[in-house]
Short mmCIF file of C-alpha atoms in Angstrom, two decimals:
data_model
loop_
_atom_site.label_atom_id
_atom_site.label_comp_id
_atom_site.label_asym_id
_atom_site.label_seq_id
_atom_site.Cartn_x
_atom_site.Cartn_y
_atom_site.Cartn_z
CA UNK A 721 -22.19 -9.66 59.99
CA UNK A 722 -24.12 -10.36 63.13
CA UNK A 723 -27.86 -9.90 63.35
CA UNK A 724 -28.77 -8.44 66.69
CA UNK A 725 -31.42 -10.41 68.53
CA UNK A 726 -33.18 -7.71 70.53
CA UNK A 727 -34.40 -10.08 73.20
CA UNK A 728 -30.90 -10.98 74.31
CA UNK A 729 -30.01 -8.13 76.57
CA UNK A 730 -26.61 -9.38 77.55
CA UNK A 731 -25.59 -9.76 73.91
CA UNK A 732 -26.75 -6.25 73.09
CA UNK A 733 -24.99 -4.88 76.14
CA UNK A 734 -21.69 -6.48 75.18
CA UNK A 735 -21.96 -5.19 71.65
CA UNK A 736 -22.61 -1.61 72.67
CA UNK A 737 -20.06 -1.51 75.45
CA UNK A 738 -17.04 -3.18 73.85
CA UNK A 739 -17.15 -4.50 70.36
CA UNK A 740 -19.49 -1.91 68.91
CA UNK A 741 -16.62 0.51 68.67
CA UNK A 742 -14.60 -2.23 67.07
CA UNK A 743 -17.38 -2.82 64.59
CA UNK A 744 -17.63 0.85 63.78
CA UNK A 745 -13.89 1.27 63.11
CA UNK A 746 -13.99 -1.93 61.09
CA UNK A 747 -17.00 -0.57 59.27
CA UNK A 748 -15.14 2.71 58.53
CA UNK A 749 -12.23 0.75 57.09
CA UNK A 750 -14.58 -1.42 55.08
CA UNK A 751 -16.32 1.68 53.71
CA UNK A 752 -12.93 3.10 52.78
CA UNK A 753 -12.00 -0.13 51.01
CA UNK A 754 -15.30 -0.16 49.15
CA UNK A 755 -14.51 3.35 47.96
CA UNK A 756 -11.09 2.15 46.73
CA UNK A 757 -12.78 -0.75 44.94
CA UNK A 758 -15.51 1.37 43.36
CA UNK A 759 -12.98 3.93 42.17
CA UNK A 760 -10.68 1.14 40.95
CA UNK A 761 -7.87 2.50 43.12
CA UNK A 762 -7.00 -0.68 45.00
CA UNK A 763 -8.34 -4.15 45.78
CA UNK A 764 -8.37 -4.50 49.53
CA UNK A 765 -10.70 -6.84 51.38
CA UNK A 766 -11.32 -7.85 54.92
CA UNK A 767 -10.90 -11.56 55.38
CA UNK A 768 -13.95 -13.33 56.77
CA UNK A 769 -13.86 -14.04 60.49
CA UNK A 770 -12.77 -17.66 60.82
CA UNK A 771 -15.43 -19.91 62.25
CA UNK A 772 -14.94 -23.50 63.28
CA UNK A 773 -18.08 -25.40 62.38
CA UNK A 774 -18.98 -28.14 64.84
CA UNK A 775 -22.42 -29.19 63.72
CA UNK A 776 -24.27 -28.65 60.45
CA UNK A 777 -27.68 -29.60 59.11
CA UNK A 778 -27.37 -30.27 55.41
CA UNK A 779 -30.62 -29.95 53.55
CA UNK A 780 -28.56 -29.52 50.44
CA UNK A 781 -25.04 -28.29 49.86
CA UNK A 782 -26.33 -24.78 49.29
CA UNK A 783 -28.76 -24.86 52.16
CA UNK A 784 -26.52 -25.87 55.01
CA UNK A 785 -27.60 -24.61 58.42
CA UNK A 786 -24.83 -24.34 60.97
CA UNK A 787 -26.18 -25.44 64.36
CA UNK A 788 -23.05 -25.15 66.41
CA UNK A 789 -19.82 -23.29 65.77
CA UNK A 790 -17.19 -21.19 67.50
CA UNK A 791 -15.04 -18.29 66.40
CA UNK A 792 -11.45 -19.35 65.90
CA UNK A 793 -8.19 -17.40 65.94
CA UNK A 794 -7.29 -15.79 62.59
CA UNK A 795 -4.01 -17.10 61.08
CA UNK A 796 -2.98 -13.74 59.76
CA UNK A 797 -4.28 -10.18 59.71
CA UNK A 798 -7.72 -8.89 58.87
CA UNK A 799 -6.96 -7.03 55.66
CA UNK A 800 -4.88 -7.60 52.57
CA UNK A 801 -4.88 -6.76 48.92
CA UNK A 802 -3.11 -5.00 46.09
CA UNK A 803 -2.35 -1.34 45.46
CA UNK A 804 -0.28 -0.02 42.53
CA UNK A 805 1.12 -3.50 42.00
CA UNK A 806 2.19 -3.82 45.63
CA UNK A 807 0.98 -6.38 48.12
CA UNK A 808 -0.59 -4.65 51.13
CA UNK A 809 -1.35 -6.25 54.48
CA UNK A 810 -2.57 -4.72 57.73
CA UNK A 811 -4.41 -5.12 60.96
CA UNK A 812 -6.88 -2.50 62.23
CA UNK A 813 -7.27 -2.12 65.97
CA UNK A 814 -8.55 0.43 68.41
CA UNK A 815 -8.12 1.32 72.01
CA UNK A 816 -10.07 3.37 74.50
CA UNK A 817 -6.87 4.41 76.21
CA UNK A 818 -5.73 8.01 75.72
CA UNK A 819 -2.09 7.25 76.37
CA UNK A 820 -1.04 3.91 74.91
CA UNK A 821 -1.89 0.90 72.79
CA UNK A 822 -1.63 -2.43 74.63
CA UNK A 823 0.25 -5.14 72.74
CA UNK A 824 -2.29 -7.64 74.02
CA UNK A 825 -4.46 -6.29 71.19
CA UNK A 826 -2.29 -8.22 68.75
CA UNK A 827 -1.38 -11.87 68.40
CA UNK A 828 2.31 -12.75 68.13
CA UNK A 829 1.70 -14.56 64.86
CA UNK A 830 0.09 -11.44 63.40
CA UNK A 831 3.28 -9.47 64.07
CA UNK A 832 5.34 -12.32 62.68
CA UNK A 833 3.12 -12.36 59.61
CA UNK A 834 3.45 -8.60 59.02
CA UNK A 835 7.23 -8.89 59.31
CA UNK A 836 7.21 -11.71 56.78
CA UNK A 837 5.12 -9.51 54.47
CA UNK A 838 7.83 -6.88 54.59
CA UNK A 839 10.55 -9.48 54.08
CA UNK A 840 8.78 -10.72 50.94
CA UNK A 841 8.55 -7.23 49.49
CA UNK A 842 5.08 -6.22 50.61
CA UNK A 843 3.79 -3.34 52.71
CA UNK A 844 2.77 -4.23 56.25
CA UNK A 845 1.32 -1.93 58.88
CA UNK A 846 -1.15 -1.35 61.67
CA UNK A 847 -4.04 1.06 61.68
CA UNK A 848 -4.63 2.06 65.28
CA UNK A 849 -7.52 4.22 66.42
CA UNK A 850 -7.42 5.95 69.78
CA UNK A 851 -11.18 6.05 70.06
CA UNK A 852 -11.46 8.49 72.94
CA UNK A 853 -9.12 10.95 71.22
CA UNK A 854 -10.62 10.25 67.81
CA UNK A 855 -7.15 9.83 66.32
CA UNK A 856 -6.08 7.18 63.82
CA UNK A 857 -2.46 6.28 63.09
CA UNK A 858 -0.85 4.26 60.35
CA UNK A 859 2.16 2.56 61.92
CA UNK A 860 4.56 0.58 59.76
CA UNK A 861 5.62 -2.86 60.92
CA UNK A 862 9.27 -1.77 60.61
CA UNK A 863 8.65 0.99 63.18
CA UNK A 864 6.83 -1.44 65.39
CA UNK A 865 9.79 -3.82 65.45
CA UNK A 866 12.33 -1.09 66.16
CA UNK A 867 10.19 0.10 69.05
CA UNK A 868 9.53 -3.42 70.29
CA UNK A 869 13.22 -4.39 70.22
CA UNK A 870 14.28 -1.29 72.12
CA UNK A 871 11.56 -1.14 74.74
CA UNK A 872 10.66 -3.71 77.29
CA UNK A 873 7.03 -2.67 77.53
CA UNK A 874 3.68 -4.30 77.00
CA UNK A 875 2.22 -1.25 75.31
CA UNK A 876 3.15 1.42 72.81
CA UNK A 877 2.73 4.99 74.11
CA UNK A 878 0.85 7.40 71.87
CA UNK A 879 4.03 9.49 71.56
CA UNK A 880 5.60 6.67 69.59
CA UNK A 881 2.70 6.77 67.12
CA UNK A 882 2.99 10.57 66.93
CA UNK A 883 6.76 10.41 66.37
CA UNK A 884 7.08 7.45 64.04
CA UNK A 885 3.58 6.84 62.76
CA UNK A 886 1.34 8.84 60.45
CA UNK A 887 -1.96 10.48 61.31
CA UNK A 888 -4.81 9.30 59.10
CA UNK A 889 -7.38 12.07 59.05
CA UNK A 890 -11.07 11.30 59.26
CA UNK A 891 -12.81 12.46 56.11
CA UNK A 892 -16.22 12.08 54.59
CA UNK A 893 -15.45 9.62 51.80
CA UNK A 894 -13.19 7.73 51.91
CA UNK A 895 -13.49 7.80 55.68
CA UNK A 896 -9.83 7.02 56.39
CA UNK A 897 -7.78 7.56 53.27
CA UNK A 898 -4.81 5.53 54.45
CA UNK A 899 -3.55 4.99 50.89
CA UNK A 900 -2.64 8.70 50.83
CA UNK A 901 -0.14 7.87 53.57
CA UNK A 902 1.04 4.79 51.67
CA UNK A 903 1.59 7.05 48.65
CA UNK A 904 3.67 9.48 50.67
CA UNK A 905 5.86 6.68 52.07
CA UNK A 906 6.21 4.23 49.18
CA UNK A 907 5.27 6.05 45.99
CA UNK A 908 6.89 9.45 46.44
CA UNK A 909 8.50 9.51 43.00
CA UNK A 910 5.25 8.87 41.22
CA UNK A 911 3.69 11.85 42.99
CA UNK A 912 6.21 14.11 41.29
CA UNK A 913 5.48 12.65 37.87
CA UNK B 445 -12.76 -27.31 59.34
CA UNK B 446 -15.84 -29.42 59.74
CA UNK B 447 -16.07 -32.18 62.32
CA UNK B 448 -17.91 -35.12 60.85
CA UNK B 449 -20.80 -36.24 63.01
CA UNK B 450 -20.92 -39.97 62.26
CA UNK B 451 -24.56 -40.29 63.17
CA UNK B 452 -25.68 -37.99 60.40
CA UNK B 453 -25.69 -40.28 57.43
CA UNK B 454 -26.90 -37.78 54.93
CA UNK B 455 -24.16 -35.35 55.86
CA UNK B 456 -21.51 -38.03 55.55
CA UNK B 457 -22.94 -39.17 52.25
CA UNK B 458 -22.85 -35.69 50.79
CA UNK B 459 -19.31 -35.17 51.97
CA UNK B 460 -17.99 -38.36 50.47
CA UNK B 461 -19.87 -38.05 47.22
CA UNK B 462 -19.25 -34.43 46.35
CA UNK B 463 -17.29 -32.15 48.53
CA UNK B 464 -14.82 -34.66 49.92
CA UNK B 465 -12.84 -34.43 46.71
CA UNK B 466 -13.05 -30.70 47.00
CA UNK B 467 -11.71 -30.89 50.52
CA UNK B 468 -8.86 -33.13 49.45
CA UNK B 469 -7.74 -30.83 46.60
CA UNK B 470 -8.11 -27.90 48.97
CA UNK B 471 -6.09 -29.83 51.50
CA UNK B 472 -3.35 -30.51 48.91
CA UNK B 473 -3.17 -26.81 48.10
CA UNK B 474 -3.12 -25.94 51.79
CA UNK B 475 -0.27 -28.41 52.35
CA UNK B 476 1.60 -26.85 49.47
CA UNK B 477 1.08 -23.38 50.91
CA UNK B 478 2.25 -24.55 54.33
CA UNK B 479 5.40 -25.85 52.65
CA UNK B 480 5.92 -22.43 51.02
CA UNK B 481 5.41 -20.77 54.41
CA UNK B 482 7.72 -23.10 56.29
CA UNK B 483 10.45 -22.71 53.68
CA UNK B 484 9.88 -18.94 53.62
CA UNK B 485 9.24 -19.08 49.87
CA UNK B 486 5.88 -17.30 49.81
CA UNK B 487 3.04 -16.20 52.06
CA UNK B 488 -0.13 -17.64 50.63
CA UNK B 489 -3.21 -18.37 52.72
CA UNK B 490 -6.68 -19.67 52.14
CA UNK B 491 -9.27 -17.18 53.25
CA UNK B 492 -11.70 -18.49 55.85
CA UNK B 493 -15.06 -19.64 54.50
CA UNK B 494 -17.42 -16.73 55.12
CA UNK B 495 -20.15 -17.51 57.60
CA UNK B 496 -23.13 -15.30 58.36
CA UNK B 497 -23.83 -15.56 62.05
CA UNK B 498 -27.52 -15.38 62.93
CA UNK B 499 -27.59 -16.28 66.61
CA UNK B 500 -24.82 -16.30 69.22
CA UNK B 501 -24.63 -17.14 72.89
CA UNK B 502 -22.10 -14.87 74.54
CA UNK B 503 -20.69 -16.24 77.75
CA UNK B 504 -17.81 -13.89 77.28
CA UNK B 505 -16.34 -12.30 74.18
CA UNK B 506 -13.86 -15.13 73.84
CA UNK B 507 -16.36 -17.85 74.59
CA UNK B 508 -19.05 -17.09 72.09
CA UNK B 509 -21.03 -20.08 70.92
CA UNK B 510 -22.66 -19.71 67.54
CA UNK B 511 -26.11 -21.29 67.66
CA UNK B 512 -27.28 -20.49 64.16
CA UNK B 513 -25.37 -19.49 61.06
CA UNK B 514 -25.24 -20.05 57.32
CA UNK B 515 -22.42 -20.17 54.81
CA UNK B 516 -22.35 -17.06 52.64
CA UNK B 517 -20.92 -16.38 49.21
CA UNK B 518 -17.24 -15.39 49.20
CA UNK B 519 -16.58 -11.87 47.85
CA UNK B 520 -13.39 -12.85 46.12
CA UNK B 521 -11.29 -15.96 45.58
CA UNK B 522 -10.11 -18.55 48.09
CA UNK B 523 -6.38 -17.87 48.02
CA UNK B 524 -4.13 -14.85 47.97
CA UNK B 525 -0.74 -13.75 49.16
CA UNK B 526 2.69 -12.57 48.19
CA UNK B 527 5.51 -14.23 46.23
CA UNK B 528 8.78 -12.52 45.27
CA UNK B 529 7.18 -9.15 45.95
CA UNK B 530 4.22 -9.90 43.68
CA UNK B 531 0.59 -10.08 44.72
CA UNK B 532 -0.84 -13.51 43.89
CA UNK B 533 -4.53 -14.42 43.77
CA UNK B 534 -6.23 -17.60 42.66
CA UNK B 535 -9.18 -19.92 42.89
CA UNK B 536 -8.77 -23.70 43.13
CA UNK B 537 -11.51 -25.86 41.65
CA UNK B 538 -11.96 -29.38 40.48
CA UNK B 539 -14.24 -31.30 38.20
CA UNK B 540 -15.09 -34.96 37.77
CA UNK B 541 -15.53 -34.42 34.04
CA UNK B 542 -12.85 -35.86 31.77
CA UNK B 543 -13.51 -33.43 28.97
CA UNK B 544 -14.32 -29.97 30.25
CA UNK B 545 -14.57 -27.56 33.17
CA UNK B 546 -18.04 -26.06 33.65
CA UNK B 547 -18.07 -22.30 34.18
CA UNK B 548 -20.81 -22.79 36.75
CA UNK B 549 -17.93 -23.74 39.09
CA UNK B 550 -17.04 -20.06 39.26
CA UNK B 551 -18.91 -16.96 40.34
CA UNK B 552 -18.91 -14.01 37.95
CA UNK B 553 -17.52 -11.74 40.63
CA UNK B 554 -14.58 -14.13 41.13
CA UNK B 555 -13.64 -13.76 37.46
CA UNK B 556 -14.12 -10.02 37.70
CA UNK B 557 -11.93 -9.98 40.79
CA UNK B 558 -9.13 -11.96 39.11
CA UNK B 559 -9.22 -9.61 36.13
CA UNK B 560 -8.97 -6.64 38.47
CA UNK B 561 -5.97 -8.32 40.14
CA UNK B 562 -4.23 -8.45 36.78
CA UNK B 563 -5.20 -4.86 36.03
CA UNK B 564 -3.64 -3.71 39.31
CA UNK B 565 -0.37 -5.49 38.55
CA UNK B 566 -0.92 -8.79 40.35
CA UNK B 567 -0.93 -12.39 39.19
CA UNK B 568 -4.36 -14.00 38.88
CA UNK B 569 -5.11 -17.56 37.86
CA UNK B 570 -7.16 -20.69 38.35
CA UNK B 571 -5.92 -24.06 39.55
CA UNK B 572 -8.20 -26.67 38.03
CA UNK B 573 -8.01 -30.34 38.84
CA UNK B 574 -9.58 -32.92 36.56
CA UNK B 575 -10.04 -35.40 39.37
CA UNK B 576 -10.83 -38.44 37.26
CA UNK B 577 -7.77 -37.87 35.07
CA UNK B 578 -5.66 -36.80 38.03
CA UNK B 579 -4.47 -33.74 36.12
CA UNK B 580 -4.02 -30.23 37.51
CA UNK B 581 -3.71 -27.12 35.40
CA UNK B 582 -2.65 -23.60 36.19
CA UNK B 583 -4.68 -21.35 33.90
CA UNK B 584 -4.01 -17.62 33.82
CA UNK B 585 -6.93 -15.24 34.03
CA UNK B 586 -5.74 -13.58 30.80
CA UNK B 587 -6.12 -16.91 28.95
CA UNK B 588 -9.51 -17.42 30.52
CA UNK B 589 -10.75 -14.08 29.24
CA UNK B 590 -9.43 -14.62 25.73
CA UNK B 591 -11.16 -18.00 25.64
CA UNK B 592 -14.33 -16.64 27.18
CA UNK B 593 -14.56 -13.73 24.75
CA UNK B 594 -14.07 -15.96 21.71
CA UNK B 595 -16.27 -18.89 22.66
CA UNK B 596 -19.91 -18.89 23.41
CA UNK B 597 -19.76 -21.90 25.71
CA UNK B 598 -20.61 -22.65 29.29
CA UNK B 599 -17.55 -24.77 29.80
CA UNK B 600 -13.86 -24.84 28.95
CA UNK B 601 -12.72 -28.00 27.14
CA UNK B 602 -9.65 -29.74 28.53
CA UNK B 603 -7.85 -29.03 25.22
CA UNK B 604 -7.91 -25.33 26.08
CA UNK B 605 -6.14 -26.09 29.38
CA UNK B 606 -3.64 -28.28 27.54
CA UNK B 607 -3.00 -25.64 24.90
CA UNK B 608 -2.95 -22.46 26.96
CA UNK B 609 -2.61 -23.64 30.52
CA UNK B 610 0.24 -25.29 32.38
CA UNK B 611 0.30 -28.77 33.90
CA UNK B 612 1.09 -28.76 37.60
CA UNK B 613 2.62 -32.14 38.42
CA UNK B 614 1.67 -33.97 41.58
CA UNK B 615 4.72 -34.41 43.78
CA UNK B 616 5.39 -35.56 47.29
CA UNK B 617 6.13 -32.23 48.96
CA UNK B 618 5.11 -29.67 47.99
CA UNK B 619 2.15 -31.57 46.57
CA UNK B 620 1.41 -29.13 43.73
CA UNK B 621 4.37 -26.85 43.20
CA UNK B 622 2.44 -24.22 41.27
CA UNK B 623 5.00 -21.52 42.05
CA UNK B 624 7.39 -23.36 39.72
CA UNK B 625 4.95 -22.51 36.93
CA UNK B 626 4.64 -18.92 38.18
CA UNK B 627 8.45 -18.72 38.04
CA UNK B 628 8.52 -19.92 34.45
CA UNK B 629 5.88 -17.40 33.38
CA UNK B 630 6.67 -14.29 35.42
CA UNK B 631 10.23 -14.63 36.71
CA UNK B 632 12.08 -16.03 33.72
CA UNK B 633 14.93 -13.54 33.90
CA UNK B 634 15.70 -14.35 37.51
CA UNK B 635 15.97 -18.04 36.64
CA UNK B 636 18.87 -17.21 34.30
CA UNK B 637 20.67 -15.20 36.94
#
């Protein structure tokens, strides 16, 4: 998405220290989704990062050059799509912590959105990577809410993910086959068929 | 989305001559979707316009100022979401023509995507507004493909929309209640219950 200007040291530093990990998890999920697309297993896309355009040079409609813009807050989650006729919606996040996932990683409206997804008959979840431990969990929004309602904490301990989430193993391709977990939760009967 | 710099005449001219109508149809659809959201009828969002960022000033991660960027081609369609447990996906377009809708309004991969949506058990369609006639049609992707396969034309005549599409009436709120059409096509049985 972003071209790295090598002259700008600060920019490069920020990318490698913080968001690079984010980009690499995102990139793993994107690779996984591309695999699903190529194999015609599911249609799942990352939504573009919302940008608020402030100033544009229009040479033509197709050759617009944005001169000034800022990133804006996403209305929903990063990923959605369709799998086996079901609407799927999730947010992918990671933490460097070895012990817990801070709720500050999520916006309130993202949680609200995932709950609404469930209410409307879709499948909503989080994919959380504990980067330092190299562990990825799929954590259903219904588990999240139960935990959230019963615990007055600003983070979710890793035990909660271990107890009520599902480990998504790292593989070669697809990198994180999270639909295998979705199968085991939501499409059990079909597996027997 | 875009702030209009009043000094830039060319920009303003382009907006009012071409894309302003696009923005207003888009805005009508967005208003409709907000109504669906507020009434808890469906979760349908417009995806952000994809922007390829070329140069960014990072004061902090939250205060990034984009200095150079271009609009890029969307991978899929503009709108998707969930309604009555079903995955919904569509593209909204308009034409000034009174007689036909030019296929150049759509990208090949958007058609391919909508077909894949249908194949995976979702609902895929186009919303087409004939601006001059003030008529809006919901046109299923399955009708599109039948027409496309049987006609060697670069446009779809309005008769085809009249014969095999569905008129979406303009109302006060929601502006274009296209889910009423979706009900009549896909949820007939529930309407009797």
